[in-house]
Coordinates of C-alpha atoms in Angstrom, one line a residue:
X1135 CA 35.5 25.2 -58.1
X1136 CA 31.8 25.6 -58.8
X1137 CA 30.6 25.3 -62.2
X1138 CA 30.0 28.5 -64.5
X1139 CA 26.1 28.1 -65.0
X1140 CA 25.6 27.4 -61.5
X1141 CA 24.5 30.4 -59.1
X1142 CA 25.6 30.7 -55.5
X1143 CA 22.2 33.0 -54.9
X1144 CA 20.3 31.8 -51.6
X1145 CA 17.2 33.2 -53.7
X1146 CA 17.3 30.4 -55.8
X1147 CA 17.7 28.1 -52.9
X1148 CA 14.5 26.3 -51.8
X1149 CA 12.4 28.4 -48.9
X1150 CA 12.5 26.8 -45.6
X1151 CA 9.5 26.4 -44.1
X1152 CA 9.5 27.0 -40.8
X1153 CA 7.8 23.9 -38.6
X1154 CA 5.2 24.3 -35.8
X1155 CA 4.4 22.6 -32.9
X1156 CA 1.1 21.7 -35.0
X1157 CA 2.8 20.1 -37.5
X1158 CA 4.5 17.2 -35.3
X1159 CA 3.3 13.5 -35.2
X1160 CA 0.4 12.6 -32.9
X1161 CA 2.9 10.4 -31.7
X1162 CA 5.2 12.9 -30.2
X1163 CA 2.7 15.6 -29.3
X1164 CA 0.9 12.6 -27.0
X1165 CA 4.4 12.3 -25.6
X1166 CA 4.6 15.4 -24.4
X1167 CA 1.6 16.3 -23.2
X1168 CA 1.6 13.0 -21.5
X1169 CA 3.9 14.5 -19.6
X1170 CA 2.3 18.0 -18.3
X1171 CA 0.9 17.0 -14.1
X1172 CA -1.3 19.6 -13.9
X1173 CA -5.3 18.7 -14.2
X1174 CA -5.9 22.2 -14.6
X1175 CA -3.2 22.5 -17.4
X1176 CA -4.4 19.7 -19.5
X1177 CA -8.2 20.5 -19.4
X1178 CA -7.4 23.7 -20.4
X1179 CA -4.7 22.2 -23.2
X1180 CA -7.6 20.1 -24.4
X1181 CA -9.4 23.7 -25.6
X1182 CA -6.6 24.4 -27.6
X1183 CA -7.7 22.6 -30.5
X1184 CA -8.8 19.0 -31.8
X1185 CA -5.6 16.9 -31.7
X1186 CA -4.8 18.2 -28.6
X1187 CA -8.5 17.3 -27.4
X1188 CA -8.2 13.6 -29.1
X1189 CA -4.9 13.7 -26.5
X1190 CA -5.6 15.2 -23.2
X1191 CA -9.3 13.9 -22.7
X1192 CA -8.2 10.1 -22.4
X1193 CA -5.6 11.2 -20.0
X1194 CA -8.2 13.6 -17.9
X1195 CA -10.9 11.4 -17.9
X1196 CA -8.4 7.9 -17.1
X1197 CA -8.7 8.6 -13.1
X1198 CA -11.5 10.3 -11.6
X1199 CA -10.3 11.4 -8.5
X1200 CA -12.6 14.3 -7.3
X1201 CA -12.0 16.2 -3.5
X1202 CA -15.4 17.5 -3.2
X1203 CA -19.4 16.3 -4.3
X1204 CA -20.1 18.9 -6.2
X1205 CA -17.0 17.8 -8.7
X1206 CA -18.6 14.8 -8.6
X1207 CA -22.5 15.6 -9.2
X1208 CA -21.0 17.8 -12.6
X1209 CA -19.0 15.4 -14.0
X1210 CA -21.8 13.0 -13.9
X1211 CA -24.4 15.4 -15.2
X1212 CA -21.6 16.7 -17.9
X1213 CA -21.4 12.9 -19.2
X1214 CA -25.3 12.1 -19.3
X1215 CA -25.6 15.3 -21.0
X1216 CA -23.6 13.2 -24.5
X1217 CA -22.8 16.7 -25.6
X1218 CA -20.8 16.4 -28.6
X1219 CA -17.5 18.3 -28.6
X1220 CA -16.0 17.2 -31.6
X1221 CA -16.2 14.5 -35.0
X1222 CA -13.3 12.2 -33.0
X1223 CA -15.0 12.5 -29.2
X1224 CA -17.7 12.9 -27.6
X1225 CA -19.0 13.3 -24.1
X1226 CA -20.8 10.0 -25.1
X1227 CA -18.2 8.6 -25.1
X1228 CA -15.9 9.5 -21.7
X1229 CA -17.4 6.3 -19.5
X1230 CA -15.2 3.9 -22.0
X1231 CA -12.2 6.2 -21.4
X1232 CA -12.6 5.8 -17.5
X1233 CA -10.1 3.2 -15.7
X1234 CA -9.6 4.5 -11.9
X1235 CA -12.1 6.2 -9.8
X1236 CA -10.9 7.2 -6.4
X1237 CA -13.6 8.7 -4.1
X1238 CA -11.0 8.1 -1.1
X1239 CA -11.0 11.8 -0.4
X1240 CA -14.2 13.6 -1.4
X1241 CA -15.3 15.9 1.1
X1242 CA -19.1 15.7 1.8
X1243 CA -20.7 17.8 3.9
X1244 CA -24.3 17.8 3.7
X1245 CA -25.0 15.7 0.3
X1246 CA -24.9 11.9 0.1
X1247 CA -23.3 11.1 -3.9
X1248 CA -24.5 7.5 -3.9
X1249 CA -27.2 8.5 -6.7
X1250 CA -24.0 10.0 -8.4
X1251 CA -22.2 7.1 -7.9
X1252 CA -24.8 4.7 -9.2
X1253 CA -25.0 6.7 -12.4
X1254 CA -21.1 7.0 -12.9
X1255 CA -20.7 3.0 -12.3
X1256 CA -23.7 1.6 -14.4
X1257 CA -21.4 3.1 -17.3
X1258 CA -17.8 2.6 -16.3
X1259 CA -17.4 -1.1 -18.0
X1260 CA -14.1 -0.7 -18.4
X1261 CA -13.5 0.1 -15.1
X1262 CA -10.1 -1.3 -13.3
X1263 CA -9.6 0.3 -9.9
X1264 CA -12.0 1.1 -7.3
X1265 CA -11.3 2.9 -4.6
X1266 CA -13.7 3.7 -1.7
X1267 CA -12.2 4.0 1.3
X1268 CA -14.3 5.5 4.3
X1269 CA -17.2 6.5 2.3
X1270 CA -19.7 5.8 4.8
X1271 CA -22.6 6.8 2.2
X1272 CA -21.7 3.5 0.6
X1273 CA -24.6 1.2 1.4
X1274 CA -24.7 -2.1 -0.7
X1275 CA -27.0 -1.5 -3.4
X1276 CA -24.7 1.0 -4.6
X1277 CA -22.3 -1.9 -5.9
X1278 CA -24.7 -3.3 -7.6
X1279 CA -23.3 -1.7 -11.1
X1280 CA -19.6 -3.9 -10.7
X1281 CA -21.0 -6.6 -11.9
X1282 CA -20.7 -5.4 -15.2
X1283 CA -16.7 -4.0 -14.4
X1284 CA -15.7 -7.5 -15.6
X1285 CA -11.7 -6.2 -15.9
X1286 CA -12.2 -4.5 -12.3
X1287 CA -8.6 -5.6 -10.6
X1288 CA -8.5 -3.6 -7.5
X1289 CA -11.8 -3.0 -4.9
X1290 CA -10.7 -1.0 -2.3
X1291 CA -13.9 -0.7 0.3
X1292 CA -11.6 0.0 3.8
X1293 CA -14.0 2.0 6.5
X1294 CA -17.2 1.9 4.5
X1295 CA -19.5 1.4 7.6
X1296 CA -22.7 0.2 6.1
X1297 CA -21.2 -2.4 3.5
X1298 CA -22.9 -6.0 5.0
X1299 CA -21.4 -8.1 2.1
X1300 CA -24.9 -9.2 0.5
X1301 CA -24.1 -8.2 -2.6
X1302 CA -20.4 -8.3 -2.8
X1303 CA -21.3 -12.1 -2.3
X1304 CA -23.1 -12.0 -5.8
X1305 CA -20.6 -9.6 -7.5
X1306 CA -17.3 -10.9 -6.4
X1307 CA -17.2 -14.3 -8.1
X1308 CA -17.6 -12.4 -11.0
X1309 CA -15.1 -10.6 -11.3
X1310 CA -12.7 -13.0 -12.8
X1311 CA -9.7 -10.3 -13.0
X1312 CA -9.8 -9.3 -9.3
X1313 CA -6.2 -8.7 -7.9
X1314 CA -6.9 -6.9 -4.8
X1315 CA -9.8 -6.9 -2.1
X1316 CA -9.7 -4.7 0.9
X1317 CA -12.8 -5.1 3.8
X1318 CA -10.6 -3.5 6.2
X1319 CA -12.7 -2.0 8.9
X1320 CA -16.2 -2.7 7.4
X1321 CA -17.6 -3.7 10.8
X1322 CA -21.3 -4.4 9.0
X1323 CA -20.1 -7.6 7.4
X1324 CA -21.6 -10.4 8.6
X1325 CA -20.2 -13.8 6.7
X1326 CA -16.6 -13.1 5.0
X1327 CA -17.8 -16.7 3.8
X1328 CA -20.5 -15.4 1.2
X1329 CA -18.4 -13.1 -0.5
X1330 CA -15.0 -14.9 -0.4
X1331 CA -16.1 -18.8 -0.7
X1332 CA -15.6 -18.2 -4.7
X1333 CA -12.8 -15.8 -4.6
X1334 CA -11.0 -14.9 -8.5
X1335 CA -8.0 -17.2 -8.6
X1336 CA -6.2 -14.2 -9.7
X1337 CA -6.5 -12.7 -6.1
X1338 CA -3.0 -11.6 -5.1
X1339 CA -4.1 -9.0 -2.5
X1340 CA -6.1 -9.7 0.6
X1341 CA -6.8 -7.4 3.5
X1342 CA -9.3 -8.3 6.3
X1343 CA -8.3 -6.1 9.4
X1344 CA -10.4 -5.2 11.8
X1345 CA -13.5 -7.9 11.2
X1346 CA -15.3 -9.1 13.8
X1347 CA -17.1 -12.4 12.2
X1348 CA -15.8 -15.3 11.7
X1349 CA -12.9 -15.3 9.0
X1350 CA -11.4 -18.6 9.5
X1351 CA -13.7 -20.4 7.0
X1352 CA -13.1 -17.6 4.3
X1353 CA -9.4 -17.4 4.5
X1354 CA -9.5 -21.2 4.4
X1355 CA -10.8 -20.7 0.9
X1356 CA -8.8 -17.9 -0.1
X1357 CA -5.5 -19.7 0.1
X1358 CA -6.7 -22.9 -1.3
X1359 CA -8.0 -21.4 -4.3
X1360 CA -5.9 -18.0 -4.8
X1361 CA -2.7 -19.6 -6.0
X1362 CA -1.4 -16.0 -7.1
X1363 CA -1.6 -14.8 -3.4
X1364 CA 1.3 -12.4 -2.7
X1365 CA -0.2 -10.2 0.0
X1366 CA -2.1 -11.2 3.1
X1367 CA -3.4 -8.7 6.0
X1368 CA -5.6 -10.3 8.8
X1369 CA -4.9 -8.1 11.4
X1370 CA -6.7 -7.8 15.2
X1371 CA -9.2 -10.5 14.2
X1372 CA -10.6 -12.1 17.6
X1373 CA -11.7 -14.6 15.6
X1374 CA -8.5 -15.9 13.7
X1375 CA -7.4 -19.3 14.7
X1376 CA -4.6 -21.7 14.0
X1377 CA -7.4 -24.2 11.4
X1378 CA -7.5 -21.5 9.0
X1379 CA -3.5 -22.3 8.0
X1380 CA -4.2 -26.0 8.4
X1381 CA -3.5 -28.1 6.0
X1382 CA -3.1 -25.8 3.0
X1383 CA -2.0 -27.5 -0.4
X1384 CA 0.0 -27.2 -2.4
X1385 CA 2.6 -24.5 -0.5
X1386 CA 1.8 -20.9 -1.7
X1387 CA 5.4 -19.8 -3.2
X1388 CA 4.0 -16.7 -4.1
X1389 CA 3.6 -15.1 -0.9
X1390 CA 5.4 -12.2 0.1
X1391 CA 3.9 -10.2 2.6
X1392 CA 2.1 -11.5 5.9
X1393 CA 0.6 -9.6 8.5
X1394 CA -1.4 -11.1 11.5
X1395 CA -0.8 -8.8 14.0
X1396 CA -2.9 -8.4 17.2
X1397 CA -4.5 -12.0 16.6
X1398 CA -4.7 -13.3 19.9
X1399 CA -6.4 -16.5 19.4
X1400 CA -3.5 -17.6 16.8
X1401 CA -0.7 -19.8 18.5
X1402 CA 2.9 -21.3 17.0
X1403 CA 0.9 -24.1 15.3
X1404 CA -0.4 -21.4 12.9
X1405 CA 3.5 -20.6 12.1
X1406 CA 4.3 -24.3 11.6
X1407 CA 1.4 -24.4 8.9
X1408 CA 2.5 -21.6 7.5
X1409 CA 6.2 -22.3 7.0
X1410 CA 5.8 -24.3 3.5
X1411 CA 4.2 -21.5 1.6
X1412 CA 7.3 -18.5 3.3
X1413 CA 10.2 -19.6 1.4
X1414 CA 9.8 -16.2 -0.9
X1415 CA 8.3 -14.1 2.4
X1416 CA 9.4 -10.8 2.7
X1417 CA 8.0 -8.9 4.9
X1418 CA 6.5 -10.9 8.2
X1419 CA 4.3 -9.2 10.9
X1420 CA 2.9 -11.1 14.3
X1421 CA 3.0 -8.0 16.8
X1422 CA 1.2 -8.5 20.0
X1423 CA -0.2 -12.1 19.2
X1424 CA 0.3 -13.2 22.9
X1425 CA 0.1 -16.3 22.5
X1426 CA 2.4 -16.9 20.1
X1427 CA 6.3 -17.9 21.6
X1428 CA 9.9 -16.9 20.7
X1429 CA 10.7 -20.1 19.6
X1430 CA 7.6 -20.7 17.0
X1431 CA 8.8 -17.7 15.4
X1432 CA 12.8 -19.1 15.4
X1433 CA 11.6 -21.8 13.3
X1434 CA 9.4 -20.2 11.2
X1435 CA 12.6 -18.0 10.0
X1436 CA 14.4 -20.8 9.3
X1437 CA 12.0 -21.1 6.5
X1438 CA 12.1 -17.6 5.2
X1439 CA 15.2 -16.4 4.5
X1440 CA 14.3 -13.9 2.1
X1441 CA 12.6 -11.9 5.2
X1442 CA 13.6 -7.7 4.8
X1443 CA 11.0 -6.6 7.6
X1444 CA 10.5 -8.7 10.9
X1445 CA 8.1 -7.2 13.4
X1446 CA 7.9 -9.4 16.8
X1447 CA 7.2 -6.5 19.0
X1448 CA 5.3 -7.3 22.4
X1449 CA 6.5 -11.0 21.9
X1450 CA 6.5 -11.8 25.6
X1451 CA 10.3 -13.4 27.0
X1452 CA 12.2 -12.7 24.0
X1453 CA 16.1 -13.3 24.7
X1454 CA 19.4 -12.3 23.6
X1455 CA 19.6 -15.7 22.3
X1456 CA 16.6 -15.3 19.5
X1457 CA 17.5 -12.3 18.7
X1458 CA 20.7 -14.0 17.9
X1459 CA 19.3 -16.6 16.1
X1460 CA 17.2 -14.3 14.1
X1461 CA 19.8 -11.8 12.9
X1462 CA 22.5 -15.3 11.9
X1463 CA 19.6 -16.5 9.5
X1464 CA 18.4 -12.7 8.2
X1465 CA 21.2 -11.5 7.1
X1466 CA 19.6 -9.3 4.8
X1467 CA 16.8 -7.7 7.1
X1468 CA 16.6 -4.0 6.8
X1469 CA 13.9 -3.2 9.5
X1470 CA 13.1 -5.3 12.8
X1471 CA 10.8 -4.5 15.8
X1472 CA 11.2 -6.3 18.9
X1473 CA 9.8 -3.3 21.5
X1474 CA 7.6 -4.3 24.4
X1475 CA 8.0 -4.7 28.2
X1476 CA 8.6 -8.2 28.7
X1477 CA 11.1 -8.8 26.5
X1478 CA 14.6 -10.1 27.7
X1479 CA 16.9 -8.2 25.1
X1480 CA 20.1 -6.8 26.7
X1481 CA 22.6 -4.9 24.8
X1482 CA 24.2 -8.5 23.5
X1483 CA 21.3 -8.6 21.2
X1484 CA 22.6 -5.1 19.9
X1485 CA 25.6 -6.4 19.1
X1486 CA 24.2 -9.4 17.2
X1487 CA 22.0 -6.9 15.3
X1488 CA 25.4 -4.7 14.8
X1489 CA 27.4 -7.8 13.6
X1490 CA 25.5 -10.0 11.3
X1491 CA 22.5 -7.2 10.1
X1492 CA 24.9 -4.9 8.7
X1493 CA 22.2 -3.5 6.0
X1494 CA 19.6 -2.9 9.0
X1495 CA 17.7 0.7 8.1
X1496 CA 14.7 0.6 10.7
X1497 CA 15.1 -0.6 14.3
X1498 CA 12.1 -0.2 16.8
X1499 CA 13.8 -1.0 20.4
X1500 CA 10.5 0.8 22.8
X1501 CA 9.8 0.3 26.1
X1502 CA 13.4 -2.2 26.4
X1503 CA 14.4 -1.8 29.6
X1504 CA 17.8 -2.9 29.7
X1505 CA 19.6 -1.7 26.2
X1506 CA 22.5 1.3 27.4
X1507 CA 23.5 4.6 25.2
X1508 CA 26.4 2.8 24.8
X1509 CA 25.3 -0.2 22.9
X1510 CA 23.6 2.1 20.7
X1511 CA 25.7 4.1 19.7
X1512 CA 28.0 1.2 18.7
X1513 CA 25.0 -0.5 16.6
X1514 CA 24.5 3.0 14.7
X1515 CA 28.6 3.0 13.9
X1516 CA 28.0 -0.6 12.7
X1517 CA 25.1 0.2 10.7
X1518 CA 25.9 2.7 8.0
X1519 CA 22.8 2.9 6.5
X1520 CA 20.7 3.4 9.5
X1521 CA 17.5 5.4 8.9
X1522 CA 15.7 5.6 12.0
X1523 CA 15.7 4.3 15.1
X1524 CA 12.9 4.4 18.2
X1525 CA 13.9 3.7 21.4
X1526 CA 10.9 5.3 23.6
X1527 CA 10.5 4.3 27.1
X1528 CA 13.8 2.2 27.1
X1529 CA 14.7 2.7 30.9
X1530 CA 18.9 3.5 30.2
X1531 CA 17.8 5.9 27.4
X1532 CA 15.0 8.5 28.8
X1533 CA 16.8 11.1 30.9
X1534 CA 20.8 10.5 29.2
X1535 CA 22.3 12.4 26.6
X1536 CA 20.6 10.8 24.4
X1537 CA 17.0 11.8 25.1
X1538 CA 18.6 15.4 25.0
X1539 CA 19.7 15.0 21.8
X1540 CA 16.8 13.5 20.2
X1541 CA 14.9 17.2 21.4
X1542 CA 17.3 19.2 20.1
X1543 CA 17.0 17.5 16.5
X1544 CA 13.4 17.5 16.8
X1545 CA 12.1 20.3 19.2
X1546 CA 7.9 19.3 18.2
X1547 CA 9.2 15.5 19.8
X1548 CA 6.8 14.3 22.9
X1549 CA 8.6 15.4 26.0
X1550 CA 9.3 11.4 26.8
X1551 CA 9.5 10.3 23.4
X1552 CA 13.4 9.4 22.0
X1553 CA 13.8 8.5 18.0
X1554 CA 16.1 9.5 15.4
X1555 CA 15.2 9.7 12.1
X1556 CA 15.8 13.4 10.9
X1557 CA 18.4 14.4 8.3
X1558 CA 22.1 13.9 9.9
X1559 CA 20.8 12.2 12.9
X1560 CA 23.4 9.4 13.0
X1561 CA 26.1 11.6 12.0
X1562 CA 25.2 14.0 15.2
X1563 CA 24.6 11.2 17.8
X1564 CA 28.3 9.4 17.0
X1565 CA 29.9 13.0 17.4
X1566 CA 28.1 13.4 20.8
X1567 CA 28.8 10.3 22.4
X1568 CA 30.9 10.4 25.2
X1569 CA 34.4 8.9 24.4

């Protein structure tokens, strides 16, 4: 029972204010605009008002990512321009707010952005990720700004034509913070040595495919000095030989990935070099290094039993017997290649794969000529969590039911091409095998 004196009036009650989207923390209004994908809808967000400006511009200006020159050539003028927008920012300012630039994609018809790119770099000291993949404007003068990017960590420079190292070889062993180097493809280069003779320790991702100098020395240096090494990519190199693995101390624990495909000069010596530092390898691919045997790669496995991905395709007189050997020590391996023509695989190395690979999700079995429809289908009952499979050119397969199949759940399939990987695939090819 409520006192005499007291009123139960909601006039006398204090007036609720009613709360805005204006009036929440910085905190949580960064939170959800953090959140909104669209470019387009946060530059336009950043209009709405100050705080929202102080928000979105450090998120639209973090990765400069542009598709065409002309976004380019105004967001370099915009920023010289040091129009002020506001007391908190100004356009002064954006270079500091810059961490990724990705000119991977920019579309450039008739205009070369180098000048563009010169200007934008000079400025970008806080500069972590660089990626320049195909821009075959990129000549090497116009890297001559990184040397101030001293917390640069990834230098992405795949496809860019005219690159011939000179001043990477200056610019490199400065960056102390490096983490990933990629001179895929940059056919220019002419000594790998200059520019990776003082490479950051921090390296921990290296990819060299597709040079043709002389990359022994360099790699030599890489994993001597590059304790932190996790990924390695030295792919159709005819100039990789067994001494670049030689004698590399102390083992590299740290390595996870390791691609030498297509290095025909390599041989199982380089395996039995590299066997200390693969006790944590995961991933392991030597396709098409001819001269490299079955039975380097057996013991090489023995030391690498953390191997997911195994890719031994055109391995010249694989047997039933490796493959067997392979599958007993990776029990865990979830994708394996072993297509070419001269292997020796039958359909007992199906049922190896079946029996102790039981987590297998990618199998590659092209150009086998002795593997059956049957086999397969009972290696696909096995393996429950088959994702694709690729058995073009496999002399049993082309021409069966299975072949038929594979068009009619994938009508846009090459006329001799056979693979399964579509939704349902497995579930369809066990309800049309023959009984």
């Amino acid at each position: 029972m409520q006192p005499a004196n007291m009123s139960t009036d909601d006039s006398l009650q204090p007036a609720k204010r009613r709360v805005g989207f204006t009036d929440l923390p910085n905190e949580v209004v960064a939170q959800i605009l953090r959140s909104v994908d669209s470019s387009a809808d946060r530059y336009h967000g950043s209009l709405v008002c100050k705080s929202w400006y102080y928000v979105l511009t450090p998120i639209l200006f973090h990765c400069i990512a542009p598709r065409r020159f002309q976004a380019l050539r105004k967001l370099v003028l915009n920023v010289l321009q040091a129009t002020a927008l506001s007391t908190r920012l100004h356009f002064s300012s954006l270079y500091s707010l810059i961490r990724v630039i990705d000119l991977s994609k920019v579309n450039i018809p008739d205009a070369e952005p180098s000048a563009y790119f010169e200007k934008l770099i000079m400025q970008t000291t806080q500069l972590e990720v660089l990626d320049l993949s195909n821009s075959l404007w990129l000549r090497d003068e116009c890297l001559v700004g990184l040397v101030s990017c001293l917390n640069l960590r990834k230098l992405v420079l795949h496809g860019c034509a005219q690159i011939t190292g000179e001043t990477l070889g200056i610019i490199v062993p400065q960056l102390r913070k490096l983490e990933e180097i990629s001179l895929a493809h940059c056919t220019y280069i002419k000594n790998l040595s200059v520019i990776l003779g003082q490479t950051p320790p921090a390296l921990k991702s290296l990819n060299l495919n597709g040079l043709s100098p002389d990359v022994n020395a360099a790699l030599r240096s890489v994993l001597r000095g590059c304790p932190e090494l996790q990924n390695l990519s030295v792919e159709w190199s005819g100039t990789l030989t067994d001494w670049a693995f030689q004698d590399v101390e102390p083992p590299r624990s740290n390595l996870q990935r390791l691609s030498i495909s297509r290095c025909n000069r390599l041989t199982s010596r380089a395996l039995e070099y590299m066997a200390p530092h693969c006790r944590n390898l995961q991933e392991l691919s030597l396709s098409g290094c001819e001269k490299i045997t079955p039975t380097g790669i057996v013991h090489l496995i023995q030391c690498a039993p953390a191997l997911v991905s195994l890719d031994i395709g055109f391995i010249d007189n694989l047997t039933d017997d490796h493959i067997s050997i392979i599958c007993v020590t990776l029990p865990k391996l979830q994708k394996l290649v072993i297509s070419g023509f001269n292997t020796l695989v039958t359909d007992w190395s199906l049922l190896s794969i079946s029996t102790h690979c039981p987590d297998l999700r990618h199998l590659n079995l092209n150009m086998n000529m002795n593997v059956t429809p049957s086999a397969v289908c009972q290696l696909v009952a096995r393996c429950v969590n088959m994702e694709k499979l690729l058995l073009f050119g496999c002399h049993h397969i082309v021409g069966s039911w299975m072949q038929q199949l594979a068009r009619e759940l994938d009508p846009d399939t090459a006329e001799d091409a056979v693979w399964f990987g579509t939704d349902g695939w497995r579930e369809r090819l066990l309800a049309a095998a023959p009984s």
